[in-house]
CSV table of C-alpha atoms in Angstrom, one decimal:
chain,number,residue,atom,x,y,z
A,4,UNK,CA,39.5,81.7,81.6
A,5,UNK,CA,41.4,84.8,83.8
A,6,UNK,CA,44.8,84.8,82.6
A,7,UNK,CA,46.7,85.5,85.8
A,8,UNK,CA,48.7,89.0,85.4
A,9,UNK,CA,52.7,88.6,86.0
A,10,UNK,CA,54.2,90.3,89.0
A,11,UNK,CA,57.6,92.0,90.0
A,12,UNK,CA,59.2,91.6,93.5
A,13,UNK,CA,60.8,94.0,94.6
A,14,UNK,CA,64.0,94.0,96.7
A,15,UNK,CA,62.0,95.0,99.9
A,16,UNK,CA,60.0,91.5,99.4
A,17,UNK,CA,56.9,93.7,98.1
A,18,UNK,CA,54.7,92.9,95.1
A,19,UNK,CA,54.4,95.6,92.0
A,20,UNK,CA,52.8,95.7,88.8
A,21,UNK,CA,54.9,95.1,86.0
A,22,UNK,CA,55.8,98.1,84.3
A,23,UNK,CA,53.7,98.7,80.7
A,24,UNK,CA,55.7,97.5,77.3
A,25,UNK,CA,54.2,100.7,75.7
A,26,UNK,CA,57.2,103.4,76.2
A,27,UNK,CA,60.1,100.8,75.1
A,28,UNK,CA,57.5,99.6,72.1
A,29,UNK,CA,57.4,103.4,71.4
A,30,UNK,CA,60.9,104.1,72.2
A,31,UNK,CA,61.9,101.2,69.6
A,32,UNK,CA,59.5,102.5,67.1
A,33,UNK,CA,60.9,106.4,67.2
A,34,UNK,CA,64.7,105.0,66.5
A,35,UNK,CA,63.6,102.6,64.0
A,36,UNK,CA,61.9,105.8,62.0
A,37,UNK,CA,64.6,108.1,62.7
A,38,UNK,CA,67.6,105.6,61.4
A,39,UNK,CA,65.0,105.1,58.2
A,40,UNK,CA,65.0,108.8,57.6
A,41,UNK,CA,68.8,109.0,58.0
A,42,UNK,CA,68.6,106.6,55.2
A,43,UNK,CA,66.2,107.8,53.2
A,44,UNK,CA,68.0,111.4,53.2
A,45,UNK,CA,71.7,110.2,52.9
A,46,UNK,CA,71.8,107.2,50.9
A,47,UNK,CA,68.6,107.9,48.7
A,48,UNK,CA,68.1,111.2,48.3
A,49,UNK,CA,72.1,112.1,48.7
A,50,UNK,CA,71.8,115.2,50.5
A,51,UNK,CA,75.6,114.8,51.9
A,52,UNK,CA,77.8,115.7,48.5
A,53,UNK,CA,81.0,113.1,49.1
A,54,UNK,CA,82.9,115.3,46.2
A,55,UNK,CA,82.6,118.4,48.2
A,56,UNK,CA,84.1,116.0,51.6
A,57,UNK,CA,87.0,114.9,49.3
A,58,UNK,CA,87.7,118.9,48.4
A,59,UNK,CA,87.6,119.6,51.9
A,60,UNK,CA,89.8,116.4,53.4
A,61,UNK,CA,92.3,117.1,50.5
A,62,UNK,CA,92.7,121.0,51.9
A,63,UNK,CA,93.8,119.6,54.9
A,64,UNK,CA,97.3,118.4,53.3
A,65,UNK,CA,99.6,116.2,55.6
A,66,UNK,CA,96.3,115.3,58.0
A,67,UNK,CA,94.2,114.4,54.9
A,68,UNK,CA,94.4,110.9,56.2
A,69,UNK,CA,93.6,111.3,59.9
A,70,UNK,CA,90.6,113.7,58.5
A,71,UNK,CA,89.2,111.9,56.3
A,72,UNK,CA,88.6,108.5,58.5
A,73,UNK,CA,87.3,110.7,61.4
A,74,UNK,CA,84.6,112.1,58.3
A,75,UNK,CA,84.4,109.1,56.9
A,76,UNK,CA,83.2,107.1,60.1
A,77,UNK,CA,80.7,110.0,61.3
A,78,UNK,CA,79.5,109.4,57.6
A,79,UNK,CA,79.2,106.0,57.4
A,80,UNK,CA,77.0,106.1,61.0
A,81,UNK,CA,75.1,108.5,58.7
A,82,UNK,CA,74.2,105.7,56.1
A,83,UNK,CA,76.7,107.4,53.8
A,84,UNK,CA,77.5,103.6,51.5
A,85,UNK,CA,80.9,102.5,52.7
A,86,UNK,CA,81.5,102.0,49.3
A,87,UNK,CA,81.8,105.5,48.0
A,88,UNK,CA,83.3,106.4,50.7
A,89,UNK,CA,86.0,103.6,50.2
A,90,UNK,CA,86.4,104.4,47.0
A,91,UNK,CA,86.9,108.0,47.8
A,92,UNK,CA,89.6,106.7,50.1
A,93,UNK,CA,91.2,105.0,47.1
A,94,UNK,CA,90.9,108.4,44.9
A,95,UNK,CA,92.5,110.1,47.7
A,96,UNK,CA,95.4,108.1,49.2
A,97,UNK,CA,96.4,105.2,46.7
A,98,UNK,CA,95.4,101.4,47.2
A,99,UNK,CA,97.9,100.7,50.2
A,100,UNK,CA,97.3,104.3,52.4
A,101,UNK,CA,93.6,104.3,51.4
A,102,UNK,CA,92.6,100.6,52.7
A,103,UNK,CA,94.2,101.0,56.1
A,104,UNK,CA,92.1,104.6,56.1
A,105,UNK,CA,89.0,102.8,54.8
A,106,UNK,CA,89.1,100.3,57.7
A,107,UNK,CA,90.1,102.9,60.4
A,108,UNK,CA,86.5,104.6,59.1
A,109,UNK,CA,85.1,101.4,58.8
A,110,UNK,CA,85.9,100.5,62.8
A,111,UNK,CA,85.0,103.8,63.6
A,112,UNK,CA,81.5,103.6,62.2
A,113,UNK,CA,81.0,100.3,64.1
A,114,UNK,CA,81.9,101.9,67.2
A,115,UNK,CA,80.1,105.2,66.7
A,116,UNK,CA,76.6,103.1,65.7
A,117,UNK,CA,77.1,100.4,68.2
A,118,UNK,CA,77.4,103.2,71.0
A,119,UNK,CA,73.7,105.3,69.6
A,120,UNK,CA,72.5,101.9,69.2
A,121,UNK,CA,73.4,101.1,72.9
A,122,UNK,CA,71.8,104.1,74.5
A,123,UNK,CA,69.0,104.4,72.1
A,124,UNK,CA,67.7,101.1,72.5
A,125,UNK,CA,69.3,98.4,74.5
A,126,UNK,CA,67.0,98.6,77.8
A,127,UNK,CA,64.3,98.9,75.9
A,128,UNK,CA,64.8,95.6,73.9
A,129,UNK,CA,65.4,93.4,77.0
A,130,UNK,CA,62.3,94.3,78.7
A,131,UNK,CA,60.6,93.7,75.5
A,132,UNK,CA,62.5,90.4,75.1
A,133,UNK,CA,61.7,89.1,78.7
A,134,UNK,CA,64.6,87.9,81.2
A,135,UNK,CA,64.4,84.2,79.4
A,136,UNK,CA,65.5,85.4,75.9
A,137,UNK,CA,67.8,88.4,76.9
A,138,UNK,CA,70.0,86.1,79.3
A,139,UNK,CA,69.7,83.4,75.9
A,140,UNK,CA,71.0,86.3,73.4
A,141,UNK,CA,74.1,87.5,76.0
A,142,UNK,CA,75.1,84.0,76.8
A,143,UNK,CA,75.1,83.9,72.6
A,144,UNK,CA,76.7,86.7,71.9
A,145,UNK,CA,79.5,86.0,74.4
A,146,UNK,CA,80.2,82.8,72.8
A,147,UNK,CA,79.7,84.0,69.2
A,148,UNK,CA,79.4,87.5,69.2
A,149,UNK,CA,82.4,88.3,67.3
A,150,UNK,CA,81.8,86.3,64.4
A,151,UNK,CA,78.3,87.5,64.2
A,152,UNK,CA,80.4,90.7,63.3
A,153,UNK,CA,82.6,89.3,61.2
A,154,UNK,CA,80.1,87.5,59.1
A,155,UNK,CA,77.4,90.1,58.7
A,156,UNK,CA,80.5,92.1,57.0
A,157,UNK,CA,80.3,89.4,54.3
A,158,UNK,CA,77.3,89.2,53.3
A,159,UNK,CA,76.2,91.3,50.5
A,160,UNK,CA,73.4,93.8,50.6
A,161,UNK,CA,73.0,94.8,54.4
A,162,UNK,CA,73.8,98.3,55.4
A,163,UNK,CA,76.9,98.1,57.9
A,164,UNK,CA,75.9,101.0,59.6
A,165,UNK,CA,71.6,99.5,59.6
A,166,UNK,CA,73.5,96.4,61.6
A,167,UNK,CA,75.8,97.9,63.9
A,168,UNK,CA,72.9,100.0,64.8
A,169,UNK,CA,71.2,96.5,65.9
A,170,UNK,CA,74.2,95.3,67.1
A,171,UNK,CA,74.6,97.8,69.7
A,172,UNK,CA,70.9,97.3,70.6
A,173,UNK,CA,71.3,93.8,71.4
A,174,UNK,CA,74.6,94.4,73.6
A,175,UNK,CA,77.0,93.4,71.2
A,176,UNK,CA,80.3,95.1,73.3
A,177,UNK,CA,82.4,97.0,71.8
A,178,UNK,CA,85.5,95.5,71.8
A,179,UNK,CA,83.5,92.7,69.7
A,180,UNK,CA,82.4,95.8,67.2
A,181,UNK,CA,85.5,97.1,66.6
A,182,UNK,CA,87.8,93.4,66.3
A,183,UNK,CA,84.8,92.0,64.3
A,184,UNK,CA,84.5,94.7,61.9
A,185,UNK,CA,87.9,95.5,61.6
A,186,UNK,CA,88.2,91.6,59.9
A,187,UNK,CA,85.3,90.9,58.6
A,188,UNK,CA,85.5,94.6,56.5
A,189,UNK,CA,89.0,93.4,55.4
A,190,UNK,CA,88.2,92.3,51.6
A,191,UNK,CA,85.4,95.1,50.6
A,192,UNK,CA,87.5,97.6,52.1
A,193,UNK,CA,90.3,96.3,49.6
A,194,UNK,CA,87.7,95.5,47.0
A,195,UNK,CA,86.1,99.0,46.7
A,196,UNK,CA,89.5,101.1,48.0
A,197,UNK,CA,91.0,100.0,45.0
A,198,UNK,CA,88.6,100.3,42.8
A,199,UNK,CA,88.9,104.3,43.7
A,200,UNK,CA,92.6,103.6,43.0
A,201,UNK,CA,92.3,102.2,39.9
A,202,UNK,CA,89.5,105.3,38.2
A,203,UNK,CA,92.7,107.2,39.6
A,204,UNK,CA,95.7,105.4,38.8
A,205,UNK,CA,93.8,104.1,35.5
A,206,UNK,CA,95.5,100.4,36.5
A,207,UNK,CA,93.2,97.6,35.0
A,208,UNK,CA,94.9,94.8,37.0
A,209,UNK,CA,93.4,96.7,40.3
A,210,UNK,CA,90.3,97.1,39.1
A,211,UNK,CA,90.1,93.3,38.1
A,212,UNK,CA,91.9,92.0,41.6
A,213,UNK,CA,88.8,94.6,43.8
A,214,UNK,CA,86.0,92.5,41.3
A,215,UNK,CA,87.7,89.8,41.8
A,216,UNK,CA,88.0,89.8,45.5
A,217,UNK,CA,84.2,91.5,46.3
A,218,UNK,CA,82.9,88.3,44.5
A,219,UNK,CA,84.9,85.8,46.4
A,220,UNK,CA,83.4,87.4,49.5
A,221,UNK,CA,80.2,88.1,48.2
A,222,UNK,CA,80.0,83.9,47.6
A,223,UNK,CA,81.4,83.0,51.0
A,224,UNK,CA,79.4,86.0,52.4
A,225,UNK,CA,76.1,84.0,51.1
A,226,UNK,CA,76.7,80.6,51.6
A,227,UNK,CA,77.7,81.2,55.7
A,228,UNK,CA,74.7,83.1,55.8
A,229,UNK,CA,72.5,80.7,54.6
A,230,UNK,CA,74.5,77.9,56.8
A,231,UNK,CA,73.9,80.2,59.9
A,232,UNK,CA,70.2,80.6,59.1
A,233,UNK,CA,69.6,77.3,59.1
A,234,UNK,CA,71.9,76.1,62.1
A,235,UNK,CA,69.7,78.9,63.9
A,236,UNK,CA,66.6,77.2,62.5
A,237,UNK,CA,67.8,74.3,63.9
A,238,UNK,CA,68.4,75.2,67.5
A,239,UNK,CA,65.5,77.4,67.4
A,240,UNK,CA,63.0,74.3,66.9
A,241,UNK,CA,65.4,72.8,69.7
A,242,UNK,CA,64.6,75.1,72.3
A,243,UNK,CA,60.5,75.0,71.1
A,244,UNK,CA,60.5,71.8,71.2
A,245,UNK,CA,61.9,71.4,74.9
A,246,UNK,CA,59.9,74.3,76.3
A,247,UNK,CA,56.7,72.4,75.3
A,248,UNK,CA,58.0,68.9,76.8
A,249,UNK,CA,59.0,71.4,80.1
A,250,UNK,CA,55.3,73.2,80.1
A,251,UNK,CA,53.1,70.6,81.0
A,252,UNK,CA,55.6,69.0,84.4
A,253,UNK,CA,56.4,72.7,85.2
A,254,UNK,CA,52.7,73.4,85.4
A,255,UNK,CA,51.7,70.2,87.0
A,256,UNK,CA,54.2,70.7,90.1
């Protein structure tokens, strides 16, 4: 049976061929493979040396601070792990100057990645996702968008930079970005910040509060990530389940 090929109206009341999936598919594909290479090269292989950025931060003196979350947030975007570069901040500054410069680098990452992310690949994933599921995923993201933020800051194991990336691919704005990640990065950013504090100040009830505080978040982290998964499960098999019961009338009339 000829499957019947979609068409586009234009504004002029004219009929065109849809435009091919190809380019965005290809366009997708290039960013996903560069972002892996960033990886590969900063978090793997470590070609940025984060000593040699704390040498050069601390030779700024009284603008160390400003310096090093403007470095620190070009870093992070570069998967440089937020937590060396936290604890950096914690070497550098102390535990109370160094977590409000860990989270200034931290919103600055979010913003930085959300914007490439944005550009790179935004257009390109709503034509692949169709009208339908684009106009789903904004209406989603303006009722729960900032939250998605917050709690992909908790859960353990997912690059921040990988995810803000996505983030800005799907829309997410950036006044979302920055608020979310701002909150959400809250704990870590003490956690690891004074961790650095403690190698420097050699204080054993910091380095016992950080563990103690990454694990707290690490725990609710995972349990409102599984509770999201499944509520998405849930509405997902929702919204199947009425698309087939609308099919068959749609088609009929």
């Amino acid at each position: 049976m000829a499957v019947a090929k979609k068409r586009i109206t234009t504004t002029d009341g004219t009929e065109s061929a849809p435009a091919s999936r190809w380019p965005h598919i290809l366009r997708l594909a290039v960013f996903g493979v560069f972002l892996l290479a960033m990886f590969y090269l900063v978090a793997v292989a470590r070609v940025v040396d984060v000593d040699e950025v704390r040498r050069i931060v601390s030779a700024t003196g009284s603008a160390a601070p400003l310096t090093y979350v403007v470095a620190s947030a070009a870093l992070g975007a570069l998967f440089v792990p937020g937590s060396i570069l936290a604890a950096g901040s914690g070497l550098l500054f102390g535990p109370l100057l160094g977590i409000f410069v860990t989270l200034g680098a931290t919103v600055g990452t979010a913003i930085v990645a959300s914007v490439v992310g944005r550009r790179a690949g935004a257009n390109s994933a709503r034509v692949l996702l169709g009208p339908m599921r684009a106009d789903r995923i904004d209406a989603l993201i303006e009722r729960r968008g900032l939250w998605a933020v917050v709690g992909q800051r908790f859960v353990p194991g997912i690059s921040d930079a990988l995810a803000s990336y996505a983030f800005g691919a799907f829309g997410v704005p950036l006044w979302q970005m920055a608020l979310g990640s701002f909150i959400g990065s809250v704990p870590r950013a003490f956690a690891y910040t004074a961790l650095g504090a403690s190698i420097a100040n050699r204080s054993s009830w910091l380095a016992y509060s950080a563990i103690a505080v990454w694990c707290i978040s690490a725990v609710v982290g995972a349990v409102a990530a599984r509770r999201g998964y499944r509520r998405w499960r849930t509405h997902a098999g929702r919204g199947e389940g009425d698309a087939r019961q609308e099919g068959p009338g749609a088609s009929a009339q």
